[in-house]
Structure formats: structure tokens, C-alpha cells
Short mmCIF file of C-alpha atoms in Angstrom, two decimals:
data_model
loop_
_atom_site.label_atom_id
_atom_site.label_comp_id
_atom_site.label_asym_id
_atom_site.label_seq_id
_atom_site.Cartn_x
_atom_site.Cartn_y
_atom_site.Cartn_z
CA MET J 1 7.33 13.26 -26.68
CA SER J 2 3.68 12.69 -25.88
CA ASP J 3 1.40 10.44 -27.94
CA SER J 4 -0.76 13.39 -28.98
CA ARG J 5 2.25 15.11 -30.54
CA ARG J 6 3.23 11.97 -32.42
CA ALA J 7 -0.31 11.61 -33.75
CA GLY J 8 -0.19 15.18 -35.02
CA ALA J 9 3.05 14.45 -36.86
CA ARG J 10 1.18 11.89 -38.99
CA GLY J 11 -1.05 14.55 -40.47
CA GLY J 12 -3.57 15.31 -37.78
CA PRO J 13 -7.23 14.44 -37.67
CA GLY J 14 -8.65 12.95 -40.83
CA ALA J 15 -5.32 12.88 -42.65
CA GLY J 16 -5.71 10.41 -45.47
CA HIS J 17 -8.95 9.05 -44.04
CA GLY J 18 -7.32 5.61 -43.93
CA GLN J 19 -7.39 5.27 -47.71
CA LYS J 20 -4.44 4.27 -49.81
CA PHE J 21 -4.01 5.58 -53.30
CA GLU J 22 -2.63 3.85 -56.35
CA LYS J 23 0.26 5.27 -58.27
CA PRO J 24 -0.09 5.07 -62.04
CA LYS J 25 1.89 2.25 -63.59
CA ASN J 26 3.07 4.53 -66.39
CA PHE J 27 3.01 8.17 -65.34
CA GLY J 28 3.69 9.54 -68.83
CA THR J 29 0.75 7.68 -70.38
CA SER J 30 -1.55 8.72 -67.54
CA LEU J 31 -0.46 12.35 -67.87
CA ARG J 32 -1.08 12.31 -71.64
CA ARG J 33 -4.56 10.88 -71.08
CA MET J 34 -5.36 13.57 -68.51
CA LEU J 35 -4.02 16.34 -70.78
CA ALA J 36 -6.15 14.99 -73.62
CA TYR J 37 -9.21 16.02 -71.59
CA LEU J 38 -7.88 19.60 -71.52
CA ARG J 39 -7.84 19.90 -75.33
CA GLY J 40 -11.13 21.77 -75.53
CA GLU J 41 -10.42 23.87 -72.45
CA GLN J 42 -7.26 25.74 -73.48
CA VAL J 43 -9.01 29.10 -73.57
CA PHE J 44 -10.29 28.79 -69.98
CA PHE J 45 -6.93 27.40 -68.84
CA ILE J 46 -4.91 30.23 -70.42
CA LEU J 47 -7.34 32.90 -69.17
CA ALA J 48 -7.20 31.49 -65.65
CA LEU J 49 -3.39 31.43 -65.66
CA ALA J 50 -3.23 34.98 -67.04
CA LEU J 51 -5.66 36.25 -64.40
CA ILE J 52 -3.73 34.49 -61.63
CA LEU J 53 -0.56 36.16 -62.91
CA VAL J 54 -2.28 39.58 -62.94
CA SER J 55 -3.53 39.02 -59.39
CA VAL J 56 -0.07 38.05 -58.15
CA ILE J 57 1.56 41.05 -59.84
CA LEU J 58 -0.99 43.49 -58.43
CA ASN J 59 -0.72 41.97 -54.93
CA THR J 60 3.06 42.34 -55.18
CA ILE J 61 2.96 45.96 -56.35
CA ALA J 62 0.48 47.15 -53.71
CA PRO J 63 2.67 46.90 -50.56
CA ALA J 64 5.57 48.69 -52.27
CA ARG J 65 3.22 51.42 -53.40
CA LEU J 66 1.83 51.73 -49.87
CA GLY J 67 5.32 51.98 -48.39
CA GLY J 68 6.27 54.67 -50.88
CA ALA J 69 3.10 56.64 -50.16
CA ILE J 70 3.72 56.58 -46.42
CA THR J 71 7.38 57.51 -46.78
CA ASN J 72 6.94 60.24 -49.41
CA HIS J 73 3.62 61.82 -48.40
CA LEU J 74 3.50 61.41 -44.61
CA GLU J 75 7.07 61.15 -43.29
CA ARG J 76 9.31 63.27 -45.57
CA THR J 77 6.99 66.02 -46.74
CA PRO J 78 3.54 65.72 -45.18
CA ASN J 79 1.01 66.13 -47.98
CA LEU J 80 -2.36 64.66 -47.11
CA PRO J 81 -4.11 65.25 -50.49
CA LEU J 82 -1.35 63.35 -52.35
CA PHE J 83 -1.47 60.59 -49.74
CA VAL J 84 -5.25 60.24 -50.20
CA HIS J 85 -4.70 60.12 -53.97
CA GLU J 86 -2.16 57.32 -53.50
CA MET J 87 -4.63 55.45 -51.26
CA ILE J 88 -7.30 55.68 -53.98
CA ILE J 89 -4.82 54.24 -56.47
CA LEU J 90 -4.01 51.51 -53.95
CA LEU J 91 -7.71 50.74 -53.55
CA VAL J 92 -8.01 50.35 -57.32
CA ILE J 93 -4.97 48.04 -57.36
CA TYR J 94 -6.42 45.83 -54.62
CA ALA J 95 -9.84 45.82 -56.31
CA GLY J 96 -8.20 44.77 -59.57
CA ALA J 97 -6.31 41.98 -57.80
CA PHE J 98 -9.53 40.80 -56.16
CA ALA J 99 -11.43 40.88 -59.48
CA ALA J 100 -8.66 38.99 -61.29
CA ASN J 101 -8.53 36.37 -58.54
CA ALA J 102 -12.32 35.95 -58.52
CA ALA J 103 -12.48 35.71 -62.33
CA SER J 104 -9.72 33.10 -62.37
CA GLY J 105 -11.72 31.07 -59.85
CA VAL J 106 -14.78 31.28 -62.09
CA PHE J 107 -12.81 30.14 -65.14
CA ILE J 108 -11.24 27.27 -63.21
CA SER J 109 -14.66 26.20 -61.91
CA ILE J 110 -16.14 26.26 -65.41
CA MET J 111 -13.20 24.30 -66.78
CA THR J 112 -13.24 21.64 -64.06
CA ASN J 113 -17.01 21.20 -64.25
CA ARG J 114 -16.77 20.68 -68.00
CA LEU J 115 -13.91 18.20 -67.55
CA ILE J 116 -15.83 16.24 -64.93
CA PHE J 117 -18.85 16.18 -67.24
CA LYS J 118 -16.70 14.77 -70.07
CA ILE J 119 -15.20 12.08 -67.85
CA ARG J 120 -18.59 11.06 -66.44
CA LYS J 121 -20.13 11.00 -69.91
CA GLU J 122 -17.33 8.76 -71.22
CA ALA J 123 -17.63 6.46 -68.20
CA PHE J 124 -21.41 6.24 -68.64
CA HIS J 125 -21.09 5.38 -72.34
CA HIS J 126 -18.41 2.80 -71.56
CA ILE J 127 -20.60 1.14 -68.93
CA GLN J 128 -23.51 1.12 -71.37
CA ARG J 129 -21.41 -0.81 -73.91
CA LEU J 130 -20.44 -3.54 -71.43
CA SER J 131 -22.16 -6.88 -71.75
CA VAL J 132 -24.64 -8.21 -69.21
CA ALA J 133 -22.21 -11.07 -68.51
CA PHE J 134 -19.70 -8.54 -67.17
CA PHE J 135 -22.21 -7.27 -64.61
CA ASP J 136 -23.16 -10.85 -63.66
CA SER J 137 -19.53 -11.74 -62.96
CA SER J 138 -18.63 -8.52 -61.10
CA THR J 139 -19.86 -7.30 -57.75
CA SER J 140 -21.21 -3.77 -57.56
CA GLY J 141 -18.13 -2.53 -55.65
CA ASP J 142 -15.79 -3.77 -58.38
CA ILE J 143 -17.49 -1.89 -61.20
#
């Protein structure tokens, strides 16, 4: 096997960027702390999940509907007006799936931006409470 193939097996260009990550010492505690940030965001979270579910259901229904329209209105008994009607219904289904997917993305973006704002705000307030001696004893990369 060539060296280029072996390099690709490691994740390809930029995989990991040479950085190592730390695993939490206590996963349960870390998970509870992260979920605590979601407390005010349940509405956005539930709406996003519901819209994702709607999008998946509509994207699953559409191909079956298309297959039935082709079989019933073009192959068995050719009926172009009914086929066009089915295609309009299919267009509405795909438009609904697109709208649900886009709306879920908006809700997730709003939720994550609010969560990041909370975390940054807490970090800023924590740093503001630290003593000057802490900053004198720590280098800027350690803070």
C-alpha cells in the first residue's frame, strides 16, 4: 500500500489539526453541567426536534408518493391530469420538508447563539472576580 493511501486512512488533510482533546474526568457531571445551560432553551430545542422529525417524515413520504404516481397514472392507466395533480402535491410535500428543515436550522442557530452568549458571559464574570495576584502568577496562555 502506498504512503498516500496510508495517510488518507488517518483522516485525510487537516484531520484533527494536530490537537489532542481532553476527556472529561467525570462524564456524568460534565453532561449535567452542559444540560443545565439548556434549561432556558427547551422551547427552541423541542421545536427544532419536531421540525426535524417533520422534515424526515415528509422526505420519506415523497419518494413513495412519486413511485405510486408514476405507476398508477403513467404506466397502468395513462392519465396526465391526475399525474400533474400528484406532482403538485409532491411539490408541496418537498416545499414543506424544505421549510421544516430551514426553520429547524434557524431554531438551532438561535439556541446555540444564546448558549454561547451565556457561557461567554459567565466566563467573563468569573474572570472579573479573579484577583490580580492570579493574573500575575499565570501566563496569558494558561488563563
